[in-house]
Amino acid sequence: MCGIIGYVGQRPCRDILFRGLRKLEYRGYDSAGISIVTDGRFQLLHSVGNLDNLEAILEQLDDGGTLGIAHTRWATHGRPSTENAHPHTDCTGRFAIVLNGIVENYLSLRAMLKGEGHTFTSETDAEVVAHLIERAYRGSLQKAVAEAYQQMEGHFTYCAVAVDEPDVMVGMRRETPLVVGLGQGENFLASAVPAFLAETRAVIFPEDGDVVVVRRDGVQIFALDGASVERAVQRVDWDEEAAEKAGYETFMLKEIHEQPAALADTLAERISPEGGVVLEGLGLGPEDIRGLRRVVIVACGTSYHAGLVGSHALERWARLPAEVEVASEFRYRDPVLGPDCLCVAISQSGETADTLAAMRLARKAGARVLAVTNIVGSQATREADGVLFTRAGLEIGVAATKTFLSQVLAMLLLALHLGEERGVLSGEEVQTYTEGLRRIPALLSDYLEGAEPARVEEAARRYSTSRFFMCLGRRVGLPVALEGALKLKEISYIPTEAYAAGEMKHGPIALLEKGSPVLVVATDGPVYDKLISNVQEVIARGARVIAVASEGNEALAEMADEIFYVPRTEEMFAPLLAIVPLQLFAYYVATARGEKVDQPRNLAKTVTVE
Ligand code: F6R
């Protein structure tokens, strides 16, 4: 969690750093700060709350310095306050640092440093880094940063500057992201590429333990023992426009409308002219695939819901037993796995701490690990045996939308691929499915441009004062209901239960009273009739039914209070369409209530802490 950016160059850096922070605000926004080196000292500025508060006082920094670091925080150790906001400095005021992640042994380090006479001004784990550097400094920031690194346990990225070396910043990472941006006569360090995308597209992704020494005229990378290390320079092709709202009122709404493109990009080059599924980089040969006996899917939040859809597809198309487990639970189990088990870790960021830990556990227990992620160069891609990229593009809204659809699609493609390789599906069957999949982006695009979204908006505004929602579904409709409920919870803050419709009568139906709004995912499928019986049970309790149904389903329109139609498709593809009215419903309920949907309270886009 947290976003960091550092600049060294020839231009005054205050505003460059602030603009970089704006692009990283999705990583956390409970406090922020900037430190700039001018005239042999640090100018420091801290604020509590989101970046508007820092912007309001930015003029307090004189804009002369050309070396600086900045941070936007998501609190882990220590409440959001100016004292706990980064950058942190040492006792002498000669070193400043920003950190993302957690220093797990900070209590023992703090005790040791206090014993030696260091004084602390914050409650954070991060502050120990400044003091460790102070303690280790003997004329070389590079060496002091490397020495501090070796004393720390945990997963973190940090960037340090020293007043005595006003032309250099040094960054290091362990299991959390750090990228270098290479400019002309200026260079950047950051948690993520968007921070400096307006300035340069040439980037380096350092490895864990690399000591990255950044000066205005060049970047050198060293191993911990001081040996020089070469890392490739890559070009990123995102344009800056992609990181802006492109005319939509929020990133979330923009990203909902980008879903057809996200699906088309995720499909691109993955369907052969003959209609087969082509997936490169899985790290699984035909023999490995035939030898698989089981799939375990690990993920968190929205990615977990994509995994649930994937498990249905893997069972149906590849005849592989597929379990799905939330990564934060799986990581503390003692799972029975082996080389015939494939662990699929789904994470849009590729940086979620629990998912990474689950991957490591699965690998240790002997399973092969496949990462399904949206971020090239993310930690998950470095640790997995194979990677299946979703190609949703950058997602900035904290509530996942287009990455969910891309994850579901990636899992469907994986299931089809494994099904064909294992001889469960014939080439013709796969072709029929891929033809269907190819049509989905256009169907979704027509849907989003049609009249339905406005109907959803109108209904959402009417229901926006509800105190409670229930979401129901069965088979692949259940993950859709769970995901719709998560959207409502995280952006509208309205308590929402999601349940397997058949399970209602075992308890949750007691929650319903006259007028309770119940969202039902009722697209066509083999248990549609059973679901309708559940709908009747709900209606009998006086609840109001808001149904998502396949277009043309007039019988359900008679029964339901509201009906949102989506195009009719093969059951397994339905989640790609049925979730969209629920995303829009949650969106418009939240905006009608005046909530800031791109930055829901207490949440962050990338969860790099346990
Ligand atoms: C909800 C949401 C989260 C993430 C979860 C996992 O809208 O975005 O529930 O899905 O934090 O994140 P990733 O996929 O990055 O591992």
XYZ file of C-alpha atoms and ligand atoms in Angstrom:
626
model
C 0.000 0.000 0.000
C 1.055 3.662 -0.280
C 2.490 5.444 -3.291
C 5.990 6.856 -3.539
C 7.718 9.030 -6.096
C 11.189 10.514 -6.222
C 12.726 12.976 -8.695
C 16.246 14.108 -9.447
C 16.946 16.419 -12.375
C 17.296 20.012 -13.433
C 13.750 21.248 -13.024
C 12.145 22.488 -9.802
C 10.533 19.280 -8.561
C 7.752 20.333 -6.189
C 4.975 20.288 -8.770
C 6.392 17.269 -10.616
C 6.280 15.295 -7.371
C 2.775 16.457 -6.577
C 1.489 15.522 -10.028
C 3.096 12.105 -9.565
C 1.326 11.673 -6.236
C -2.003 12.447 -7.892
C -1.457 9.459 -10.188
C -0.699 7.255 -7.187
C -3.570 8.371 -5.010
C -5.386 5.092 -5.720
C -2.723 3.348 -3.611
C -3.771 5.154 -0.459
C -4.925 8.599 0.548
C -5.103 9.106 4.279
C -2.113 11.425 4.510
C 0.683 12.654 2.295
C 3.966 14.518 2.281
C 6.840 15.898 0.237
C 10.478 16.488 1.043
C 12.726 18.605 -1.183
C 16.445 19.240 -0.739
C 17.348 22.939 -0.980
C 20.431 24.784 0.287
C 21.785 21.833 2.269
C 18.578 21.101 4.167
C 15.184 19.465 3.757
C 12.016 21.377 3.212
C 9.253 19.110 4.530
C 5.502 19.310 4.127
C 2.945 16.893 5.568
C -0.842 16.830 5.506
C -3.642 14.575 6.723
C -6.424 13.408 4.427
C -6.371 13.166 0.678
C -4.131 15.098 -1.670
C -6.447 18.113 -1.861
C -5.213 18.963 1.616
C -1.580 18.768 0.559
C -2.303 20.828 -2.534
C -3.889 23.527 -0.374
C -0.585 24.088 1.454
C 1.841 23.229 -1.350
C 2.879 26.875 -1.755
C 4.565 26.634 1.643
C 7.377 24.756 -0.108
C 9.642 26.985 -2.111
C 9.918 25.513 -5.554
C 13.695 25.775 -5.960
C 14.842 22.187 -5.296
C 15.658 19.657 -8.001
C 15.828 16.573 -5.739
C 12.835 15.362 -3.780
C 10.688 12.463 -2.605
C 6.970 12.286 -1.920
C 4.432 9.855 -0.513
C 0.703 9.211 -0.302
C -0.128 6.927 2.603
C -2.500 4.114 3.511
C -2.012 3.677 7.222
C -0.751 0.376 8.618
C 1.300 1.240 11.707
C 0.134 4.455 13.298
C -3.056 6.383 12.655
C -3.275 8.947 9.827
C -1.645 12.111 11.245
C 0.973 14.645 10.194
C 3.508 12.972 12.524
C 2.950 9.609 10.874
C 2.847 10.958 7.309
C 5.971 10.328 5.239
C 8.675 11.442 4.432
C 10.361 10.539 7.727
C 13.706 11.920 8.809
C 16.445 10.766 11.184
C 17.569 12.439 14.427
C 20.014 14.763 12.672
C 17.663 15.841 9.897
C 20.192 14.766 7.264
C 18.261 11.806 5.797
C 14.681 11.505 4.566
C 12.847 8.392 3.423
C 9.499 7.288 2.014
C 8.362 3.687 2.379
C 5.650 1.441 1.019
C 4.983 -1.907 2.725
C 5.768 -3.141 6.207
C 8.964 -3.491 8.203
C 7.937 -6.527 10.224
C 10.746 -6.380 12.805
C 10.346 -2.649 13.376
C 9.618 -3.070 17.099
C 12.942 -4.752 17.802
C 14.778 -2.323 15.519
C 13.110 0.611 17.229
C 14.072 -0.730 20.659
C 17.661 -1.208 19.515
C 17.831 2.286 18.004
C 16.239 3.887 21.072
C 18.768 2.051 23.235
C 21.482 3.749 21.205
C 19.924 7.154 21.815
C 17.817 7.687 18.671
C 14.603 9.628 19.184
C 11.417 8.855 17.271
C 8.754 11.329 16.287
C 6.149 8.983 14.763
C 4.380 5.702 15.537
C 5.263 4.203 12.165
C 7.374 1.211 11.240
C 8.836 3.315 8.413
C 10.700 5.761 10.630
C 13.230 3.082 11.647
C 14.545 3.205 8.081
C 15.677 6.826 8.421
C 17.450 6.009 11.684
C 19.050 2.854 10.324
C 20.449 4.899 7.439
C 21.685 7.571 9.854
C 23.393 4.841 11.877
C 24.994 3.188 8.836
C 26.044 6.354 6.982
C 29.766 6.743 6.468
C 29.809 9.057 3.464
C 27.831 6.872 1.038
C 24.027 6.895 0.870
C 24.170 3.874 -1.428
C 25.995 1.801 1.179
C 23.879 3.026 4.082
C 20.629 2.198 2.273
C 21.928 -1.289 1.453
C 23.046 -1.873 5.031
C 19.669 -0.814 6.395
C 17.951 -3.178 3.970
C 19.809 -6.140 5.391
C 18.642 -5.365 8.906
C 14.980 -5.205 7.995
C 12.458 -8.034 7.708
C 9.179 -7.774 5.832
C 8.147 -6.587 2.403
C 8.706 -2.992 1.416
C 9.995 -0.479 -1.070
C 11.793 2.639 0.043
C 13.538 5.617 -1.390
C 16.068 7.728 0.512
C 17.778 11.079 0.055
C 20.543 12.808 2.054
C 21.260 16.526 2.380
C 24.994 15.814 2.069
C 24.455 14.182 -1.359
C 22.101 16.613 -3.094
C 22.315 14.949 -6.513
C 21.309 11.377 -5.699
C 18.406 9.277 -4.464
C 18.599 5.578 -3.660
C 15.733 3.080 -3.816
C 15.327 -0.580 -2.917
C 12.513 -3.120 -2.942
C 11.601 -6.445 -1.404
C 8.429 -8.076 -2.749
C 6.674 -4.761 -3.393
C 6.877 -2.603 -6.506
C 9.560 -0.127 -7.521
C 10.007 1.291 -11.021
C 12.628 3.603 -12.430
C 11.679 6.217 -15.046
C 14.462 7.364 -17.348
C 14.219 10.937 -18.636
C 16.575 13.396 -20.371
C 18.768 14.922 -17.694
C 16.303 13.754 -15.057
C 15.175 10.455 -13.581
C 12.396 9.094 -11.403
C 11.693 6.372 -8.865
C 8.107 5.387 -8.120
C 5.726 2.700 -6.925
C 4.044 2.543 -10.313
C 4.540 3.795 -13.850
C 1.602 6.290 -13.965
C 3.475 8.466 -11.460
C 5.872 9.624 -14.174
C 4.075 8.626 -17.365
C 3.616 12.271 -18.345
C 7.408 12.667 -18.313
C 8.831 9.437 -19.728
C 7.944 5.997 -21.018
C 11.385 4.394 -20.646
C 11.384 2.271 -17.506
C 13.416 -0.260 -15.570
C 11.821 -2.782 -13.190
C 14.482 -3.484 -10.533
C 14.589 -6.829 -8.744
C 14.441 -7.502 -4.996
C 17.716 -6.506 -3.352
C 18.864 -4.216 -6.173
C 20.386 -0.994 -4.860
C 19.098 1.567 -7.339
C 21.218 4.722 -7.400
C 19.528 7.496 -9.338
C 21.253 10.709 -10.449
C 20.121 13.348 -12.925
C 22.520 12.028 -15.559
C 21.988 8.302 -15.111
C 20.877 5.297 -13.096
C 23.190 2.626 -11.719
C 22.069 -0.602 -10.136
C 24.181 -2.603 -7.711
C 23.845 -5.881 -5.860
C 23.984 -5.762 -2.069
C 27.703 -6.615 -2.197
C 28.346 -3.576 -4.409
C 28.756 -5.444 -7.721
C 27.240 -3.680 -10.698
C 23.997 -5.192 -12.074
C 22.401 -4.760 -15.519
C 18.626 -4.473 -15.857
C 16.825 -4.077 -19.168
C 15.200 -0.800 -20.152
C 11.618 -1.323 -21.311
C 9.117 0.977 -22.982
C 5.564 1.171 -21.664
C 2.870 1.829 -24.222
C 0.087 3.206 -22.003
C -0.741 6.729 -22.993
C -1.381 9.316 -20.361
C -4.908 9.730 -21.593
C -5.579 6.203 -20.345
C -4.844 7.341 -16.855
C -7.279 10.226 -17.095
C -11.046 10.160 -16.941
C -11.620 10.777 -20.644
C -14.731 12.825 -20.125
C -16.467 10.529 -17.608
C -17.391 11.927 -14.224
C -15.362 9.240 -12.455
C -12.753 6.614 -13.223
C -15.169 3.905 -12.187
C -17.771 4.936 -14.756
C -15.083 5.253 -17.412
C -13.790 1.808 -16.555
C -17.279 0.281 -16.694
C -17.529 1.659 -20.230
C -14.090 0.324 -21.102
C -15.196 -3.238 -20.435
C -15.904 -4.198 -24.051
C -12.359 -3.093 -24.964
C -10.906 -4.894 -21.964
C -12.615 -8.105 -23.095
C -11.549 -7.652 -26.703
C -7.936 -7.063 -25.637
C -7.946 -10.056 -23.313
C -9.242 -12.201 -26.193
C -6.847 -10.770 -28.793
C -4.533 -13.372 -30.331
C -5.849 -15.990 -27.960
C -8.281 -17.506 -30.428
C -6.677 -19.159 -33.434
C -8.168 -18.792 -36.938
C -9.538 -22.339 -36.469
C -11.296 -21.329 -33.246
C -8.890 -22.982 -30.784
C -7.628 -21.281 -27.622
C -3.974 -20.214 -27.695
C -2.457 -19.318 -24.344
C 1.252 -18.543 -24.252
C 3.374 -18.449 -21.132
C 1.292 -20.753 -18.925
C 4.389 -22.713 -17.990
C 2.439 -25.939 -18.650
C 3.192 -28.300 -21.499
C 0.645 -30.796 -22.933
C 2.003 -33.545 -20.654
C 1.675 -31.364 -17.568
C -1.886 -30.491 -18.483
C -2.860 -34.123 -18.983
C -1.220 -34.983 -15.650
C -3.273 -32.446 -13.684
C -5.688 -33.888 -11.126
C -6.897 -30.785 -9.394
C -6.985 -26.984 -9.488
C -6.869 -24.731 -6.441
C -7.733 -21.095 -7.070
C -6.552 -18.497 -4.556
C -7.545 -14.835 -4.629
C -9.078 -11.995 -2.629
C -12.204 -9.874 -3.018
C -13.370 -9.344 -6.562
C -10.634 -11.633 -7.890
C -12.027 -14.380 -5.650
C -15.408 -13.938 -7.315
C -13.768 -14.307 -10.734
C -12.186 -17.482 -9.372
C -15.610 -18.837 -8.420
C -16.788 -18.453 -12.021
C -13.536 -20.072 -13.146
C -14.110 -23.092 -10.919
C -17.454 -23.803 -12.614
C -15.821 -23.585 -16.041
C -12.887 -25.814 -15.051
C -15.217 -28.484 -13.716
C -17.537 -28.351 -16.670
C -15.075 -27.998 -19.546
C -11.875 -29.595 -18.223
C -13.472 -32.043 -15.763
C -10.946 -30.937 -13.170
C -11.942 -30.667 -9.516
C -11.555 -26.963 -8.792
C -11.654 -25.373 -5.359
C -11.575 -21.662 -4.682
C -10.226 -20.257 -1.456
C -9.756 -16.734 -0.161
C -5.992 -16.285 -0.071
C -5.938 -14.887 3.466
C -7.356 -18.204 4.748
C -5.509 -20.515 2.391
C -2.138 -19.089 3.416
C -2.603 -20.377 6.964
C -3.781 -23.871 6.048
C -1.717 -26.981 5.693
C -2.886 -27.856 2.182
C -2.364 -31.264 0.625
C -1.015 -30.405 -2.814
C 1.446 -31.935 -5.227
C 2.842 -31.700 -8.739
C -0.504 -32.836 -10.170
C -2.196 -29.770 -8.674
C -2.347 -26.408 -10.409
C -2.663 -23.385 -8.148
C -4.187 -20.439 -10.012
C -3.584 -17.154 -8.208
C -5.854 -14.367 -9.465
C -4.837 -10.807 -8.652
C -5.392 -7.771 -10.837
C -2.528 -5.911 -9.136
C -0.280 -8.935 -8.775
C 0.833 -7.377 -5.502
C -1.807 -8.505 -2.975
C 0.145 -9.722 0.034
C -2.238 -12.547 0.951
C -2.398 -13.857 -2.599
C 1.394 -13.786 -2.904
C 1.706 -15.661 0.385
C -0.841 -18.247 -0.819
C 1.160 -18.691 -4.025
C 4.336 -19.282 -2.033
C 2.599 -21.821 0.183
C 1.199 -23.674 -2.831
C 4.607 -23.734 -4.467
C 6.196 -25.018 -1.240
C 3.560 -27.738 -1.038
C 4.594 -28.897 -4.514
C 1.937 -27.372 -6.773
C 2.608 -25.511 -9.995
C 1.568 -21.892 -9.776
C -0.113 -19.866 -12.489
C -0.710 -16.142 -11.931
C -3.656 -14.425 -13.597
C -2.883 -10.740 -13.345
C -3.279 -7.395 -15.070
C 0.086 -5.903 -14.225
C 3.204 -6.689 -16.198
C 6.262 -6.883 -13.966
C 4.164 -7.328 -10.795
C 5.393 -9.542 -7.985
C 2.978 -12.350 -8.870
C 4.509 -12.583 -12.338
C 7.964 -12.920 -10.839
C 7.039 -15.732 -8.504
C 4.702 -17.841 -10.643
C 5.676 -20.716 -12.931
C 3.473 -19.213 -15.613
C 1.393 -16.093 -16.200
C -1.899 -15.449 -17.929
C -2.265 -11.707 -18.384
C -5.626 -10.046 -18.347
C -5.353 -7.035 -20.581
C -7.805 -4.658 -19.011
C -5.446 -1.663 -19.070
C -4.839 0.497 -16.068
C -7.704 0.455 -13.548
C -7.728 3.429 -11.229
C -11.171 3.262 -9.590
C -10.676 1.402 -6.326
C -13.748 -0.746 -6.973
C -12.691 -3.306 -9.574
C -14.863 -3.458 -12.688
C -13.065 -4.052 -15.980
C -10.386 -6.164 -14.329
C -13.136 -8.471 -12.999
C -14.530 -9.052 -16.470
C -11.055 -9.694 -17.871
C -10.318 -12.143 -15.066
C -13.546 -14.052 -15.714
C -12.721 -14.175 -19.410
C -9.155 -15.332 -18.729
C -10.490 -18.143 -16.541
C -12.974 -19.185 -19.237
C -10.149 -19.298 -21.789
C -8.001 -21.308 -19.400
C -10.797 -23.813 -18.816
C -11.402 -24.216 -22.554
C -7.689 -24.659 -23.192
C -7.281 -27.267 -20.452
C -10.489 -28.978 -21.587
C -9.242 -29.391 -25.116
C -5.721 -30.426 -24.115
C -7.144 -33.042 -21.765
C -9.394 -34.406 -24.466
C -12.598 -33.515 -22.639
C -13.734 -31.034 -25.299
C -13.470 -31.652 -29.014
C -12.035 -29.032 -31.361
C -15.574 -28.366 -32.646
C -16.917 -27.809 -29.160
C -14.118 -25.383 -28.342
C -14.777 -23.598 -31.617
C -18.457 -23.188 -30.741
C -17.530 -21.670 -27.403
C -14.857 -19.359 -28.813
C -17.276 -18.127 -31.463
C -19.646 -17.245 -28.644
C -16.895 -15.546 -26.671
C -15.854 -13.465 -29.660
C -19.339 -11.961 -29.784
C -19.350 -10.826 -26.144
C -17.379 -7.537 -26.512
C -19.778 -6.284 -29.196
C -22.831 -7.437 -27.200
C -21.550 -5.565 -24.175
C -20.720 -2.492 -26.204
C -24.267 -2.435 -27.634
C -25.632 -2.888 -24.135
C -23.657 0.059 -22.761
C -24.683 2.284 -25.660
C -28.320 1.195 -25.510
C -31.214 2.244 -23.286
C -30.625 -0.197 -20.426
C -27.950 1.740 -18.468
C -30.300 4.736 -18.158
C -33.054 2.440 -16.850
C -30.653 1.024 -14.278
C -29.645 4.548 -13.269
C -33.241 5.634 -12.833
C -34.061 2.605 -10.682
C -30.856 2.962 -8.653
C -31.754 6.544 -7.770
C -35.158 5.358 -6.502
C -33.568 2.674 -4.334
C -30.679 4.828 -3.123
C -32.256 5.487 0.268
C -32.549 1.764 1.059
C -30.968 0.696 4.317
C -30.208 -2.842 3.185
C -29.940 -4.979 0.043
C -29.965 -8.737 -0.487
C -28.362 -10.289 -3.603
C -29.184 -13.821 -4.736
C -27.914 -16.167 -7.420
C -27.273 -19.807 -8.213
C -24.470 -21.598 -10.110
C -22.469 -18.923 -11.989
C -25.114 -16.397 -10.939
C -23.877 -16.705 -7.346
C -20.439 -15.148 -7.943
C -22.236 -12.395 -9.853
C -24.508 -11.801 -6.855
C -21.489 -11.796 -4.528
C -19.641 -9.333 -6.745
C -22.707 -7.080 -7.123
C -23.062 -7.054 -3.342
C -19.380 -6.189 -2.899
C -19.763 -3.222 -5.265
C -22.760 -1.965 -3.300
C -20.966 -2.376 0.017
C -17.711 -0.755 -0.970
C -18.978 2.334 -2.763
C -22.446 3.003 -1.304
C -21.712 1.717 2.230
C -25.179 0.136 2.369
C -25.153 -3.217 4.211
C -25.707 -5.896 1.556
C -25.939 -9.660 1.959
C -25.217 -12.012 -0.903
C -26.415 -15.560 -0.742
C -26.908 -18.720 -2.708
C -30.631 -18.424 -3.424
C -31.316 -21.991 -2.291
C -29.708 -21.257 1.065
C -32.049 -18.378 1.904
C -34.525 -20.479 3.773
C -31.804 -21.689 6.112
C -31.513 -18.339 7.792
C -31.092 -15.131 5.783
C -34.742 -14.991 4.713
C -35.421 -13.843 8.276
C -33.847 -10.521 7.324
C -36.556 -9.745 4.795
C -39.487 -7.562 5.608
C -42.057 -5.723 3.554
C -40.296 -3.663 0.907
C -36.775 -5.108 1.371
C -34.988 -4.805 -1.994
C -33.640 -8.129 -3.270
C -31.412 -8.228 -6.348
C -31.667 -11.566 -8.144
C -29.293 -12.765 -10.867
C -31.788 -14.689 -12.969
C -30.187 -15.169 -16.370
C -30.992 -18.372 -18.251
C -29.477 -21.631 -17.043
C -30.288 -25.153 -15.915
C -31.534 -24.088 -12.482
C -33.531 -21.095 -13.654
C -36.815 -22.708 -12.531
C -35.416 -23.479 -9.084
C -34.288 -19.873 -8.806
C -37.790 -18.682 -9.663
C -39.117 -20.738 -6.738
C -36.660 -18.853 -4.519
C -37.901 -15.571 -6.010
C -41.462 -16.576 -5.093
C -40.372 -17.225 -1.517
C -38.926 -13.719 -1.394
C -42.040 -12.149 -2.886
C -44.183 -14.010 -0.365
C -42.317 -12.125 2.400
C -43.257 -8.796 0.826
C -39.778 -8.064 -0.534
C -39.252 -6.069 -3.739
C -37.455 -7.994 -6.479
C -34.914 -6.366 -8.782
C -34.050 -9.010 -11.348
C -31.222 -9.265 -13.868
C -32.612 -11.456 -16.633
C -31.891 -12.629 -20.160
C -33.546 -10.336 -22.674
C -36.996 -11.404 -23.731
C -37.857 -12.952 -20.356
C -41.311 -11.444 -20.015
C -42.594 -13.905 -17.423
C -40.088 -12.635 -14.870
C -40.982 -9.036 -15.708
C -44.513 -9.798 -14.473
C -43.179 -11.030 -11.164
C -40.376 -8.569 -10.456
C -40.619 -4.950 -9.377
C -37.724 -4.002 -11.662
C -36.101 -5.965 -14.433
C -32.716 -5.287 -16.010
C -32.218 -7.172 -19.252
C -28.868 -8.366 -20.567
C -28.190 -10.125 -23.887
C -28.924 -13.848 -23.924
C -25.774 -16.051 -24.026
C -24.379 -19.441 -23.099
C -24.748 -19.854 -19.303
C -21.002 -19.825 -18.616
C -20.579 -16.446 -20.388
C -23.500 -14.825 -18.576
C -21.385 -13.400 -15.708
C -19.577 -11.210 -18.282
C -22.865 -9.473 -18.993
C -24.977 -9.937 -15.866
C -22.508 -8.165 -13.580
C -22.687 -4.938 -15.596
C -26.184 -3.799 -14.495
C -25.155 -4.575 -10.925
C -21.993 -2.466 -11.288
C -24.108 0.363 -12.699
C -26.746 -0.080 -10.007
C -24.132 0.167 -7.255
C -22.527 3.119 -9.013
C -25.719 5.144 -9.299
C -26.906 4.267 -5.789
C -23.558 5.549 -4.487
C -23.497 8.729 -6.575
C -27.128 9.483 -5.649
C -25.957 9.355 -2.041
C -23.105 11.737 -2.839
C -20.325 9.213 -2.220
C -16.861 9.516 -3.775
C -16.901 6.269 -5.715
C -13.321 6.335 -6.953
C -11.957 6.501 -3.435
C -14.183 4.571 -1.067
C -13.401 5.027 2.596
C -10.952 2.627 4.283
C -9.945 0.980 0.999
C -6.947 1.084 -1.299
C -6.400 -0.218 -4.787
C -3.410 -2.378 -4.024
C -3.347 -4.289 -0.763
C 0.322 -5.021 -0.142
C -0.147 -5.671 3.561
C -1.575 -8.729 5.238
C -13.034 -4.763 -4.893
C -11.615 -4.963 -5.108
C -10.880 -5.824 -4.151
C -9.761 -6.574 -4.876
C -8.899 -7.316 -3.855
C -7.827 -8.143 -4.527
O -13.599 -3.926 -5.842
O -11.039 -4.414 -6.009
O -11.730 -6.707 -3.496
O -10.323 -7.463 -5.785
O -8.305 -6.389 -2.990
O -6.986 -7.344 -5.292
P -6.095 -7.953 -6.425
O -6.969 -8.457 -7.495
O -5.211 -6.819 -6.863
O -5.301 -9.064 -5.796
